[in-house]
Amino acid sequence: MARNDGIDRTVARNVNLTASKIANAQRHNEREKESYTNPDIVPERLSCNVHFKTPTGSYTEMFEQMKTDGVISTRGLKEDANLYGELIFDVNSAYFYNHGGYVFAKQFYADAYKAAVDIVGGEQYILSAVMHADERNRAMSEALGEDVYHYHLHVVYIPVVEKQILWSKRCKDKSLVGTVKETIMQVSSSKKWQSKPALDENGNPMLTAKGKPILKKSYSVLQDDFFNAMRAAGYTDVQRGERGSTEEHLTVTQFKVQSEQERLEQLREAISEKQNDMESLLSDLEAVTDKLSTTEAELDSAKQNRDAIQEQYRALSSGMKNAEKYAAEFIRPPDEWLPTPTPLESAKGYRSRIIPMMAHFGKLLLKLYTQCVNLKEKCRQLVHRNENLTRQVERLQVRLTESEGREAQMNQELSDYHLLRKHMGTQVLDRTLEAARQAQAAIAKEKKQKETIH
């Protein structure tokens, strides 16, 4: 028998999850990861985990199907709303060890699942319910010289409340205005976990000195509901979780060992995150380098196109000048280019010589005019293209400068990291990193405790 000098207490927690966080919860609960940073997870015992409700697909797919089938409604929800909830039910490991271990835990959490169905509001809103039996309690195992496991239950569900949709004033039948049009099950984590009025021994609402209702925090109600359900199911040797506490109730020695394990786990995760940050930094550096090469190639191509356009423009400009010079020959005074009549030449004869010449000149002038019009249009188009290419070159030069600056910044960050590691030493840097992570975790834990009232 284990030295169970602690008090066996029921513990219930609720975690609100957005669409971006549900995938990670699924990978943990359904044991879909290839490896785990938690060394107490024993892969050989994965088959010991018990599903009281097995998911029919991914959590996201099941959510979308329920929405499609009209089982739930997301009408009016914000993009970052909490669409999922996760209930975690727990009792200290010594309680199960003292009552026979795995078989007793399965029955206990089978009854706990029934309580979860009532708390959630119906089994149809539960996506998955699984008891984890593959996590070893290292402190008890080392103390007793045998493997002892930490049994607990994860229940992932969709938080819904019943909402009545009323007929609006735009309804043609005015007699229906204000009456119930339809009732939907609205996804709403905030309304699901609203505080409730506290009741006295007679079931009457408790009031403040000013006559206002005293509210009981929803998570405190959750603790009460879980404890009362387990007591009603026959587990009379457990106590309700302490109000305002989120710790698993272990012996003092067990709690100290567990705290050290948590610190070690945080350090492992911090080192892993730092390695991931370095890999991400190197990946970003490669991406910026590739983008820099692409931008340089685009810039060279744009400059070549611009130079070609400018050369065409110069050629056309030269052609226009030649055409205008040639046309100018025919706009001199007539006495400078018309033939002089010969002596005794009749007007009819002189006219017969002039008319073909004038017709020829007319055709030449028309041809020259047409060429000038075409050349001016081409010049206009080339000027427009040249302006566009010039702007494109300017934009590419700005992008090139930004990419070069980003690459220099990343190289500097990478150099600083290696320099820091070289001068501080790996162990000193890791200890500093551990202290920073612990401080961050302590702040987050304190914040969570303030938000979560039992």
PDB file of N, CA and C in Angstrom, residues 182-225:
ATOM      1  N   GLU A 182     -37.025  30.301 -34.279  1.00  0.00           N
ATOM      2  CA  GLU A 182     -36.327  29.022 -34.212  1.00  0.00           C
ATOM      3  C   GLU A 182     -35.435  29.010 -32.977  1.00  0.00           C
ATOM      4  N   THR A 183     -35.088  27.810 -32.553  1.00  0.00           N
ATOM      5  CA  THR A 183     -34.171  27.636 -31.430  1.00  0.00           C
ATOM      6  C   THR A 183     -32.918  26.941 -31.929  1.00  0.00           C
ATOM      7  N   ILE A 184     -31.765  27.532 -31.658  1.00  0.00           N
ATOM      8  CA  ILE A 184     -30.503  26.972 -32.129  1.00  0.00           C
ATOM      9  C   ILE A 184     -29.599  26.674 -30.934  1.00  0.00           C
ATOM     10  N   MET A 185     -28.634  25.801 -31.150  1.00  0.00           N
ATOM     11  CA  MET A 185     -27.611  25.537 -30.138  1.00  0.00           C
ATOM     12  C   MET A 185     -26.390  26.350 -30.533  1.00  0.00           C
ATOM     13  N   GLN A 186     -26.245  27.490 -29.892  1.00  0.00           N
ATOM     14  CA  GLN A 186     -25.209  28.454 -30.230  1.00  0.00           C
ATOM     15  C   GLN A 186     -23.880  28.076 -29.571  1.00  0.00           C
ATOM     16  N   VAL A 187     -22.812  28.052 -30.381  1.00  0.00           N
ATOM     17  CA  VAL A 187     -21.479  27.828 -29.826  1.00  0.00           C
ATOM     18  C   VAL A 187     -21.058  29.097 -29.091  1.00  0.00           C
ATOM     19  N   SER A 188     -20.827  28.973 -27.788  1.00  0.00           N
ATOM     20  CA  SER A 188     -20.452  30.142 -26.993  1.00  0.00           C
ATOM     21  C   SER A 188     -19.796  29.683 -25.706  1.00  0.00           C
ATOM     22  N   SER A 189     -18.492  29.819 -25.632  1.00  0.00           N
ATOM     23  CA  SER A 189     -17.754  29.423 -24.427  1.00  0.00           C
ATOM     24  C   SER A 189     -18.065  30.364 -23.270  1.00  0.00           C
ATOM     25  N   SER A 190     -18.170  31.663 -23.553  1.00  0.00           N
ATOM     26  CA  SER A 190     -18.396  32.643 -22.478  1.00  0.00           C
ATOM     27  C   SER A 190     -19.757  32.445 -21.823  1.00  0.00           C
ATOM     28  N   LYS A 191     -20.798  32.189 -22.631  1.00  0.00           N
ATOM     29  CA  LYS A 191     -22.132  31.994 -22.068  1.00  0.00           C
ATOM     30  C   LYS A 191     -22.273  30.624 -21.412  1.00  0.00           C
ATOM     31  N   LYS A 192     -21.533  29.635 -21.937  1.00  0.00           N
ATOM     32  CA  LYS A 192     -21.567  28.304 -21.338  1.00  0.00           C
ATOM     33  C   LYS A 192     -21.032  28.346 -19.917  1.00  0.00           C
ATOM     34  N   TRP A 193     -20.008  29.192 -19.696  1.00  0.00           N
ATOM     35  CA  TRP A 193     -19.361  29.237 -18.395  1.00  0.00           C
ATOM     36  C   TRP A 193     -19.623  30.555 -17.671  1.00  0.00           C
ATOM     37  N   GLN A 194     -20.868  31.059 -17.806  1.00  0.00           N
ATOM     38  CA  GLN A 194     -21.251  32.256 -17.065  1.00  0.00           C
ATOM     39  C   GLN A 194     -21.380  31.934 -15.572  1.00  0.00           C
ATOM     40  N   SER A 195     -21.103  32.922 -14.758  1.00  0.00           N
ATOM     41  CA  SER A 195     -21.292  32.741 -13.321  1.00  0.00           C
ATOM     42  C   SER A 195     -22.775  32.571 -13.003  1.00  0.00           C
ATOM     43  N   LYS A 196     -23.074  31.814 -11.946  1.00  0.00           N
ATOM     44  CA  LYS A 196     -24.461  31.519 -11.572  1.00  0.00           C
ATOM     45  C   LYS A 196     -24.753  32.059 -10.172  1.00  0.00           C
ATOM     46  N   PRO A 197     -26.036  32.375  -9.885  1.00  0.00           N
ATOM     47  CA  PRO A 197     -26.396  32.878  -8.542  1.00  0.00           C
ATOM     48  C   PRO A 197     -26.115  31.829  -7.469  1.00  0.00           C
ATOM     49  N   ALA A 198     -25.518  32.256  -6.367  1.00  0.00           N
ATOM     50  CA  ALA A 198     -25.280  31.357  -5.241  1.00  0.00           C
ATOM     51  C   ALA A 198     -26.576  31.189  -4.450  1.00  0.00           C
ATOM     52  N   LEU A 199     -26.826  29.969  -3.991  1.00  0.00           N
ATOM     53  CA  LEU A 199     -28.060  29.662  -3.271  1.00  0.00           C
ATOM     54  C   LEU A 199     -27.761  29.338  -1.812  1.00  0.00           C
ATOM     55  N   ASP A 200     -28.716  29.659  -0.944  1.00  0.00           N
ATOM     56  CA  ASP A 200     -28.545  29.326   0.469  1.00  0.00           C
ATOM     57  C   ASP A 200     -29.043  27.908   0.732  1.00  0.00           C
ATOM     58  N   GLU A 201     -29.133  27.531   2.009  1.00  0.00           N
ATOM     59  CA  GLU A 201     -29.528  26.172   2.370  1.00  0.00           C
ATOM     60  C   GLU A 201     -30.940  25.844   1.915  1.00  0.00           C
ATOM     61  N   ASN A 202     -31.764  26.847   1.780  1.00  0.00           N
ATOM     62  CA  ASN A 202     -33.160  26.637   1.366  1.00  0.00           C
ATOM     63  C   ASN A 202     -33.345  26.745  -0.144  1.00  0.00           C
ATOM     64  N   GLY A 203     -32.225  26.963  -0.874  1.00  0.00           N
ATOM     65  CA  GLY A 203     -32.316  27.065  -2.320  1.00  0.00           C
ATOM     66  C   GLY A 203     -32.685  28.435  -2.829  1.00  0.00           C
ATOM     67  N   ASN A 204     -32.646  29.425  -1.961  1.00  0.00           N
ATOM     68  CA  ASN A 204     -32.973  30.801  -2.356  1.00  0.00           C
ATOM     69  C   ASN A 204     -31.699  31.556  -2.729  1.00  0.00           C
ATOM     70  N   PRO A 205     -31.812  32.479  -3.690  1.00  0.00           N
ATOM     71  CA  PRO A 205     -30.622  33.248  -4.090  1.00  0.00           C
ATOM     72  C   PRO A 205     -30.068  34.050  -2.922  1.00  0.00           C
ATOM     73  N   MET A 206     -28.748  34.033  -2.786  1.00  0.00           N
ATOM     74  CA  MET A 206     -28.076  34.808  -1.744  1.00  0.00           C
ATOM     75  C   MET A 206     -27.807  36.216  -2.267  1.00  0.00           C
ATOM     76  N   LEU A 207     -28.022  37.219  -1.389  1.00  0.00           N
ATOM     77  CA  LEU A 207     -27.899  38.613  -1.812  1.00  0.00           C
ATOM     78  C   LEU A 207     -26.839  39.329  -0.989  1.00  0.00           C
ATOM     79  N   THR A 208     -26.282  40.388  -1.572  1.00  0.00           N
ATOM     80  CA  THR A 208     -25.336  41.235  -0.862  1.00  0.00           C
ATOM     81  C   THR A 208     -26.109  42.195   0.042  1.00  0.00           C
ATOM     82  N   ALA A 209     -25.376  43.009   0.809  1.00  0.00           N
ATOM     83  CA  ALA A 209     -26.020  43.981   1.695  1.00  0.00           C
ATOM     84  C   ALA A 209     -26.847  44.990   0.912  1.00  0.00           C
ATOM     85  N   LYS A 210     -26.465  45.199  -0.353  1.00  0.00           N
ATOM     86  CA  LYS A 210     -27.207  46.138  -1.203  1.00  0.00           C
ATOM     87  C   LYS A 210     -28.324  45.466  -1.986  1.00  0.00           C
ATOM     88  N   GLY A 211     -28.515  44.161  -1.716  1.00  0.00           N
ATOM     89  CA  GLY A 211     -29.610  43.454  -2.363  1.00  0.00           C
ATOM     90  C   GLY A 211     -29.287  42.867  -3.715  1.00  0.00           C
ATOM     91  N   LYS A 212     -28.009  42.889  -4.114  1.00  0.00           N
ATOM     92  CA  LYS A 212     -27.624  42.319  -5.400  1.00  0.00           C
ATOM     93  C   LYS A 212     -27.290  40.839  -5.251  1.00  0.00           C
ATOM     94  N   PRO A 213     -27.594  40.029  -6.277  1.00  0.00           N
ATOM     95  CA  PRO A 213     -27.320  38.586  -6.187  1.00  0.00           C
ATOM     96  C   PRO A 213     -25.822  38.315  -6.056  1.00  0.00           C
ATOM     97  N   ILE A 214     -25.482  37.347  -5.217  1.00  0.00           N
ATOM     98  CA  ILE A 214     -24.096  36.897  -5.088  1.00  0.00           C
ATOM     99  C   ILE A 214     -23.859  35.825  -6.139  1.00  0.00           C
ATOM    100  N   LEU A 215     -22.851  36.045  -6.970  1.00  0.00           N
ATOM    101  CA  LEU A 215     -22.591  35.117  -8.068  1.00  0.00           C
ATOM    102  C   LEU A 215     -21.538  34.095  -7.677  1.00  0.00           C
ATOM    103  N   LYS A 216     -21.748  32.888  -8.146  1.00  0.00           N
ATOM    104  CA  LYS A 216     -20.806  31.790  -7.913  1.00  0.00           C
ATOM    105  C   LYS A 216     -20.081  31.512  -9.219  1.00  0.00           C
ATOM    106  N   LYS A 217     -18.750  31.572  -9.192  1.00  0.00           N
ATOM    107  CA  LYS A 217     -17.969  31.403 -10.404  1.00  0.00           C
ATOM    108  C   LYS A 217     -18.261  30.049 -11.056  1.00  0.00           C
ATOM    109  N   SER A 218     -18.293  30.063 -12.383  1.00  0.00           N
ATOM    110  CA  SER A 218     -18.672  28.871 -13.132  1.00  0.00           C
ATOM    111  C   SER A 218     -17.733  27.701 -12.885  1.00  0.00           C
ATOM    112  N   TYR A 219     -16.423  27.972 -12.727  1.00  0.00           N
ATOM    113  CA  TYR A 219     -15.480  26.875 -12.515  1.00  0.00           C
ATOM    114  C   TYR A 219     -15.630  26.278 -11.115  1.00  0.00           C
ATOM    115  N   SER A 220     -16.119  27.090 -10.177  1.00  0.00           N
ATOM    116  CA  SER A 220     -16.429  26.556  -8.857  1.00  0.00           C
ATOM    117  C   SER A 220     -17.629  25.623  -8.953  1.00  0.00           C
ATOM    118  N   VAL A 221     -18.587  26.003  -9.799  1.00  0.00           N
ATOM    119  CA  VAL A 221     -19.746  25.136 -10.049  1.00  0.00           C
ATOM    120  C   VAL A 221     -19.294  23.834 -10.698  1.00  0.00           C
ATOM    121  N   LEU A 222     -18.315  23.919 -11.616  1.00  0.00           N
ATOM    122  CA  LEU A 222     -17.787  22.720 -12.261  1.00  0.00           C
ATOM    123  C   LEU A 222     -17.189  21.774 -11.230  1.00  0.00           C
ATOM    124  N   GLN A 223     -16.416  22.305 -10.290  1.00  0.00           N
ATOM    125  CA  GLN A 223     -15.838  21.473  -9.235  1.00  0.00           C
ATOM    126  C   GLN A 223     -16.941  20.805  -8.414  1.00  0.00           C
ATOM    127  N   ASP A 224     -17.972  21.577  -8.079  1.00  0.00           N
ATOM    128  CA  ASP A 224     -19.087  21.024  -7.300  1.00  0.00           C
ATOM    129  C   ASP A 224     -19.790  19.917  -8.061  1.00  0.00           C
ATOM    130  N   ASP A 225     -20.062  20.165  -9.335  1.00  0.00           N
ATOM    131  CA  ASP A 225     -20.803  19.188 -10.138  1.00  0.00           C
ATOM    132  C   ASP A 225     -20.036  17.875 -10.257  1.00  0.00           C
TER     133      ASP A 225
END
